[in-house]
Amino acid sequence: MTPQKYGYFDDNAREYVITRPDTPLPWLNYLGQDDFFGPITNCAGGYTFYRDAKLRRLTRYRYNDIPYDNNGRYLYVKDGDTVWNPSWKPVRTELDRYECRHGMGYSRFIAEKDGVEIEMLFFIPNEETVELWQTTVRNKSGVKKDLKLFSFLEFCFYEAQNDATNYQRTYSIGEVEVEDGVVYHKTEYRERRDHYTIFGCTRPVDGFDTCRDAFVGIHNGLHDPKVVLAGEAGNSIAHGWNPIGSHQLNLSLEPGAEEQFTFVLGYVVQGDENKFDAPLVMNKSKGKAVMAKYADNASVDAAFESVQERWAELLSNFQVKTPSKEINRMGNTWNQAQCMATFNLSRSASMFETGIGRGMGYRDSNQDLLGFVHLVPEKARQRVLDIAATQMSGGLCFHQYQPLTKKGNADIGGGFMDDHLWLILSTTAYIKETGDTSILDENIGYADQADDAKTGTLLEHLELSIRYCLENRGPHGLPLIGHADWNDCLNLNCFSTEANESFQLAGHGTNDKVAESLMIAGLFCYASDLFAELYNFMGKADDADRIRGNYDEMVSAVETHGWDGKWFLRAYDAFGNPVGSETNEEGKIYIESQGWCVMGGIGLEDGRAQQALDSVHEHLYYEHGCVLQQPPYTNYHVELGEVSSYPPGYKENAGVFCHNNPWIHLGLMKLGDGDRAYEYYLSVCPAAKEDSIDTYRGEPYVYSQMISGKDAPTPGEAKNAWLTGTAAWTFTTVSQGFCGVQPDYSGLKLDPCIPSDWPEFEVTRKFRGATYNIKVINPNGRNKGIQELKINGKPIEGTIIPFAEAGAVVTVEATL
Ligand code: BGC
Ligand code: NOJ
């Protein structure tokens, strides 16, 4: 617990404690673990939504505001003439003490000003659609304090896109009711909505406001709202314009006294029955029941305890103790929390994703599952099926779907030729974790077949994915790239010259039967290897052999046409010219094909794998990670697309795109190089950035999508924290790579690859109901290769720990 400039890890509490509010960027956490979510910053900024940040947004947030992060869950304190917020913003009065503890599913603020201490705990109870703000006010001064408190949030009209753009309508639709101090936000409830929002307080209120103009004033801001300055709520009722929720509480606290109460923000589904008690008077019984449920503090405390218990239980499935504090604190806590967030939200709602742009990504969600199956396998099962159902009968997939409706969304483009292959990774990861092969027989149909005219089991979807890739190969026998592969910006068929066109939507070139991808080739090898292994396990040797044959064929195409001399090529463009080759002037070497070809098992025997990773070291690695390619593109290349659109060193143009770094780490471990893998791991690890945090700027507890590269004017700066595939892949690196704990069909496989100077490490892994306490010792300073394995004291052959019965606690000792 070494305090750094802006905060520190409290590992035992599983919290990151922020000790000053003016962090280099807003530092985010998430409330909620089921269907109800609230991104929350270290200044209490953010918003709340039910399932889908586009279609069911309850409170408003203005992205890219000045300053950043200006809307949120606020409490104003008026103590004499001083007005302040426990979250510092929006008033930004200097506090005598400020602490924000971001924890698992909650954020706690503790602030003090002039002897008044306020603690606010924000969380969402398990399985509920309620956000609670438990508030404790303490008079620590020696004098009596007469305080006026005002809560504040701004309602959103649910459909966030319309809410943010269509003011000719939205300024006239707002409606609220107030009863017993509880604000009922009922916009559009009279017509097609069967749901409404409540905002109440468990303590009797001394006033309220629901009209933003009345509370804030037309020319004031949230930093100086009229009502708060005056110390007198207006009891305003919003008619149109912008409905808000605010309560006034007058507290009179003797020295040493404290009061505790809770603000309740709830999403209530009424259904279509009994919506009104009288014309224009809504039936509030369900809203009242929510308020009643949390009326006393004990029920709020109990709900919070359940959230904590649930997280402790989830995280207990995988815990490590290694000589690396970075691996311990990321692997045990934050990396898993980030995996949960990416599972829940895919790429939809963060400080960088507005909730209206992208829903659940097909390739993204499949990869996210790799870091999630061990947490809640039942949810993983449903997710695999939901994703698979957005594949079309031809083989291509909707690139994205909306979480509320689970329907594919074509608005963000399509034709990505890698999408379908990721389904094999998620499905096999799920089966290895659970042993549940029945998922393969689930009939999920196809997204383009109305009323399931053509049905298809999950197994058939996997077959289709393989077949589609095989049937769509180009002149060199390599997979066609289509619109793009994993690298959304390698647009070899777009030829976009229209300034306002989205690269992701730009039309295809005249011939999309030429451009091929080595990244997809490597991914195909990796996926087909997994698929063949699955067939073997199912006792279908013929199918396994058939898929193995496809694998061999792809390997030989890569060997013949995919090797550039010192590394794997990245692609062939629409004219059949190589991309990612020594012969190119810029973009000579790319990262993705090095990672995937090695992970796919290509070049392990002939030295090419080693050579490719050596080239990565020589050309791509620097202190903040491996950049995506070198040299960066300095000009726009119409035949390459968006990849060449970014200034050198940013995003897909030679930024450190963290998501693909673990592929290199896993590749290195395949070759047994635990030392270099660990050095690389630290280079992108946020927990290792505290010393250079003013350069890094992002949250030191979660991965960012991108760190600017060595060619950037601002190298080492992180952007796009939280919602990135980096989470799942770095968790895979830690759990299955370094620690080598790999769920398998016949047991728990143990194959660690560690830095040679680790004398030992321990892992606790819960797997299929049993608990495995694993200790690995490394007396000879090795990287890899188990020499001896003992289960409950008895030596066994091989590296597979056999299944123990549910409830058993197994002691595993291994020597490298
Ligand atoms: C970004 C990619 C992203 C894509 C999808 C591009 O502008 O650079 O990282 O995947 O948009 O919308
Ligand atoms: C972010 C996207 O979410 C992901 O799907 C893509 O693979 C990467 N960007 C790389 O372009």
Short mmCIF file of N, CA, C and O in Angstrom, two decimals, residues 324-380:
data_model
loop_
_atom_site.label_atom_id
_atom_site.label_comp_id
_atom_site.label_asym_id
_atom_site.label_seq_id
_atom_site.Cartn_x
_atom_site.Cartn_y
_atom_site.Cartn_z
N SER A 324 5.08 -11.41 -8.01
CA SER A 324 4.78 -10.17 -8.72
C SER A 324 3.56 -9.49 -8.11
O SER A 324 2.44 -10.01 -8.20
N LYS A 325 3.74 -8.31 -7.53
CA LYS A 325 2.57 -7.64 -6.95
C LYS A 325 1.60 -7.21 -8.05
O LYS A 325 0.40 -7.17 -7.85
N GLU A 326 2.14 -6.94 -9.23
CA GLU A 326 1.26 -6.54 -10.33
C GLU A 326 0.35 -7.70 -10.75
O GLU A 326 -0.84 -7.53 -10.94
N ILE A 327 0.94 -8.87 -10.89
CA ILE A 327 0.12 -10.03 -11.27
C ILE A 327 -0.89 -10.32 -10.17
O ILE A 327 -2.06 -10.61 -10.44
N ASN A 328 -0.46 -10.22 -8.92
CA ASN A 328 -1.39 -10.52 -7.83
C ASN A 328 -2.57 -9.56 -7.81
O ASN A 328 -3.73 -9.97 -7.77
N ARG A 329 -2.28 -8.26 -7.85
CA ARG A 329 -3.42 -7.35 -7.69
C ARG A 329 -4.28 -7.29 -8.94
O ARG A 329 -5.51 -7.15 -8.84
N MET A 330 -3.70 -7.44 -10.12
CA MET A 330 -4.53 -7.47 -11.32
C MET A 330 -5.27 -8.80 -11.40
O MET A 330 -6.48 -8.85 -11.57
N GLY A 331 -4.53 -9.90 -11.27
CA GLY A 331 -5.13 -11.22 -11.46
C GLY A 331 -6.18 -11.55 -10.41
O GLY A 331 -7.21 -12.14 -10.72
N ASN A 332 -5.94 -11.15 -9.18
CA ASN A 332 -6.88 -11.52 -8.12
C ASN A 332 -8.12 -10.66 -8.10
O ASN A 332 -9.17 -11.09 -7.64
N THR A 333 -7.97 -9.43 -8.56
CA THR A 333 -9.09 -8.50 -8.37
C THR A 333 -9.47 -7.78 -9.66
O THR A 333 -10.47 -8.09 -10.30
N TRP A 334 -8.64 -6.81 -10.02
CA TRP A 334 -9.11 -5.85 -11.03
C TRP A 334 -9.22 -6.43 -12.43
O TRP A 334 -10.11 -6.07 -13.19
N ASN A 335 -8.33 -7.33 -12.78
CA ASN A 335 -8.43 -7.92 -14.11
C ASN A 335 -9.75 -8.71 -14.23
O ASN A 335 -10.43 -8.70 -15.26
N GLN A 336 -10.11 -9.37 -13.13
CA GLN A 336 -11.37 -10.12 -13.15
C GLN A 336 -12.58 -9.18 -13.15
O GLN A 336 -13.58 -9.45 -13.81
N ALA A 337 -12.46 -8.09 -12.41
CA ALA A 337 -13.56 -7.11 -12.43
C ALA A 337 -13.74 -6.54 -13.83
O ALA A 337 -14.86 -6.33 -14.31
N GLN A 338 -12.62 -6.31 -14.49
CA GLN A 338 -12.69 -5.78 -15.85
C GLN A 338 -13.29 -6.82 -16.81
O GLN A 338 -14.04 -6.47 -17.73
N CYS A 339 -12.98 -8.09 -16.58
CA CYS A 339 -13.58 -9.14 -17.40
C CYS A 339 -15.10 -9.16 -17.20
O CYS A 339 -15.87 -9.35 -18.15
N MET A 340 -15.54 -8.95 -15.97
CA MET A 340 -16.97 -8.88 -15.69
C MET A 340 -17.59 -7.71 -16.45
O MET A 340 -18.65 -7.83 -17.07
N ALA A 341 -16.91 -6.56 -16.42
CA ALA A 341 -17.44 -5.37 -17.10
C ALA A 341 -17.53 -5.60 -18.60
O ALA A 341 -18.53 -5.24 -19.24
N THR A 342 -16.51 -6.20 -19.19
CA THR A 342 -16.56 -6.40 -20.64
C THR A 342 -17.63 -7.45 -20.98
O THR A 342 -18.31 -7.34 -21.99
N PHE A 343 -17.79 -8.45 -20.11
CA PHE A 343 -18.86 -9.42 -20.35
C PHE A 343 -20.21 -8.70 -20.34
O PHE A 343 -21.05 -8.92 -21.22
N ASN A 344 -20.42 -7.86 -19.34
CA ASN A 344 -21.73 -7.21 -19.21
C ASN A 344 -21.98 -6.15 -20.27
O ASN A 344 -23.10 -5.98 -20.73
N LEU A 345 -20.95 -5.42 -20.61
CA LEU A 345 -21.18 -4.21 -21.41
C LEU A 345 -20.53 -4.25 -22.78
O LEU A 345 -20.69 -3.31 -23.56
N SER A 346 -19.77 -5.29 -23.05
CA SER A 346 -19.06 -5.38 -24.32
C SER A 346 -18.32 -4.06 -24.57
O SER A 346 -17.50 -3.67 -23.74
N ARG A 347 -18.65 -3.37 -25.65
CA ARG A 347 -17.95 -2.10 -25.90
C ARG A 347 -18.94 -0.94 -25.85
O ARG A 347 -18.78 0.05 -26.54
N SER A 348 -20.00 -1.08 -25.02
CA SER A 348 -21.07 -0.09 -25.12
C SER A 348 -20.90 1.17 -24.29
O SER A 348 -20.99 2.27 -24.83
N ALA A 349 -20.64 1.07 -22.99
CA ALA A 349 -20.77 2.27 -22.15
C ALA A 349 -19.58 2.44 -21.22
O ALA A 349 -19.39 1.69 -20.27
N SER A 350 -18.79 3.47 -21.50
CA SER A 350 -17.63 3.80 -20.65
C SER A 350 -17.42 5.31 -20.78
O SER A 350 -18.30 6.03 -21.24
N MET A 351 -16.24 5.78 -20.41
CA MET A 351 -15.94 7.20 -20.61
C MET A 351 -15.63 7.49 -22.08
O MET A 351 -15.54 8.64 -22.49
N PHE A 352 -15.42 6.44 -22.85
CA PHE A 352 -15.04 6.59 -24.26
C PHE A 352 -16.10 6.03 -25.20
O PHE A 352 -16.10 6.32 -26.38
N GLU A 353 -16.95 5.16 -24.67
CA GLU A 353 -18.03 4.58 -25.45
C GLU A 353 -19.32 5.17 -24.91
O GLU A 353 -19.61 5.05 -23.72
N THR A 354 -20.10 5.78 -25.81
CA THR A 354 -21.21 6.61 -25.36
C THR A 354 -22.49 5.84 -25.06
O THR A 354 -23.50 6.42 -24.69
N GLY A 355 -22.45 4.55 -25.26
CA GLY A 355 -23.65 3.77 -25.01
C GLY A 355 -24.61 3.77 -26.18
O GLY A 355 -25.51 2.95 -26.25
N ILE A 356 -24.44 4.71 -27.12
CA ILE A 356 -25.33 4.72 -28.27
C ILE A 356 -24.62 4.25 -29.53
O ILE A 356 -25.24 4.05 -30.56
N GLY A 357 -23.31 4.05 -29.45
CA GLY A 357 -22.58 3.66 -30.65
C GLY A 357 -22.59 2.17 -30.86
O GLY A 357 -23.11 1.66 -31.85
N ARG A 358 -22.03 1.46 -29.92
CA ARG A 358 -21.85 0.03 -30.13
C ARG A 358 -22.52 -0.75 -29.02
O ARG A 358 -22.41 -0.42 -27.85
N GLY A 359 -23.18 -1.81 -29.38
CA GLY A 359 -23.81 -2.68 -28.39
C GLY A 359 -22.86 -3.81 -28.07
O GLY A 359 -21.71 -3.60 -27.69
N MET A 360 -23.33 -5.05 -28.25
CA MET A 360 -22.50 -6.21 -27.98
C MET A 360 -21.79 -6.60 -29.28
O MET A 360 -22.44 -6.88 -30.28
N GLY A 361 -20.49 -6.61 -29.28
CA GLY A 361 -19.75 -6.98 -30.48
C GLY A 361 -19.65 -8.48 -30.61
O GLY A 361 -19.50 -9.18 -29.60
N TYR A 362 -19.75 -8.99 -31.83
CA TYR A 362 -19.69 -10.44 -32.03
C TYR A 362 -18.31 -10.97 -31.64
O TYR A 362 -18.17 -11.82 -30.78
N ARG A 363 -17.29 -10.44 -32.29
CA ARG A 363 -15.96 -10.97 -31.95
C ARG A 363 -15.57 -10.56 -30.54
O ARG A 363 -14.91 -11.31 -29.82
N ASP A 364 -16.01 -9.34 -30.15
CA ASP A 364 -15.62 -8.85 -28.83
C ASP A 364 -16.19 -9.75 -27.73
O ASP A 364 -15.49 -10.19 -26.83
N SER A 365 -17.49 -10.02 -27.82
CA SER A 365 -18.13 -10.78 -26.74
C SER A 365 -17.61 -12.22 -26.70
O SER A 365 -17.48 -12.80 -25.62
N ASN A 366 -17.32 -12.79 -27.85
CA ASN A 366 -16.72 -14.13 -27.84
C ASN A 366 -15.38 -14.13 -27.09
O ASN A 366 -15.12 -15.02 -26.29
N GLN A 367 -14.59 -13.13 -27.35
CA GLN A 367 -13.29 -13.08 -26.67
C GLN A 367 -13.46 -12.75 -25.19
O GLN A 367 -12.75 -13.29 -24.34
N ASP A 368 -14.42 -11.87 -24.89
CA ASP A 368 -14.65 -11.52 -23.48
C ASP A 368 -14.97 -12.76 -22.65
O ASP A 368 -14.63 -12.84 -21.47
N LEU A 369 -15.63 -13.72 -23.28
CA LEU A 369 -16.00 -14.95 -22.55
C LEU A 369 -14.78 -15.71 -22.05
O LEU A 369 -14.85 -16.41 -21.04
N LEU A 370 -13.65 -15.55 -22.74
CA LEU A 370 -12.46 -16.30 -22.32
C LEU A 370 -12.01 -15.88 -20.92
O LEU A 370 -11.41 -16.68 -20.19
N GLY A 371 -12.31 -14.65 -20.54
CA GLY A 371 -11.94 -14.18 -19.21
C GLY A 371 -13.09 -14.27 -18.23
O GLY A 371 -13.00 -13.79 -17.10
N PHE A 372 -14.20 -14.84 -18.68
CA PHE A 372 -15.41 -14.81 -17.86
C PHE A 372 -15.96 -16.19 -17.50
O PHE A 372 -16.61 -16.35 -16.47
N VAL A 373 -15.69 -17.19 -18.33
CA VAL A 373 -16.32 -18.51 -18.11
C VAL A 373 -16.10 -19.04 -16.69
O VAL A 373 -16.96 -19.72 -16.15
N HIS A 374 -14.95 -18.73 -16.12
CA HIS A 374 -14.67 -19.27 -14.78
C HIS A 374 -15.45 -18.52 -13.70
O HIS A 374 -15.52 -18.99 -12.57
N LEU A 375 -16.00 -17.36 -14.03
CA LEU A 375 -16.71 -16.58 -13.02
C LEU A 375 -18.15 -17.05 -12.86
O LEU A 375 -18.57 -17.43 -11.77
N VAL A 376 -18.93 -17.00 -13.96
CA VAL A 376 -20.33 -17.45 -13.89
C VAL A 376 -20.62 -18.29 -15.14
O VAL A 376 -21.16 -17.78 -16.12
N PRO A 377 -20.28 -19.58 -15.11
CA PRO A 377 -20.42 -20.40 -16.30
C PRO A 377 -21.85 -20.42 -16.87
O PRO A 377 -22.02 -20.46 -18.09
N GLU A 378 -22.86 -20.34 -16.01
CA GLU A 378 -24.25 -20.39 -16.52
C GLU A 378 -24.54 -19.19 -17.41
O GLU A 378 -25.22 -19.30 -18.42
N LYS A 379 -24.05 -18.03 -16.97
CA LYS A 379 -24.27 -16.84 -17.81
C LYS A 379 -23.47 -16.94 -19.10
O LYS A 379 -23.90 -16.47 -20.15
N ALA A 380 -22.29 -17.54 -18.99
CA ALA A 380 -21.46 -17.70 -20.19
C ALA A 380 -22.20 -18.57 -21.21
O ALA A 380 -22.17 -18.31 -22.41
#
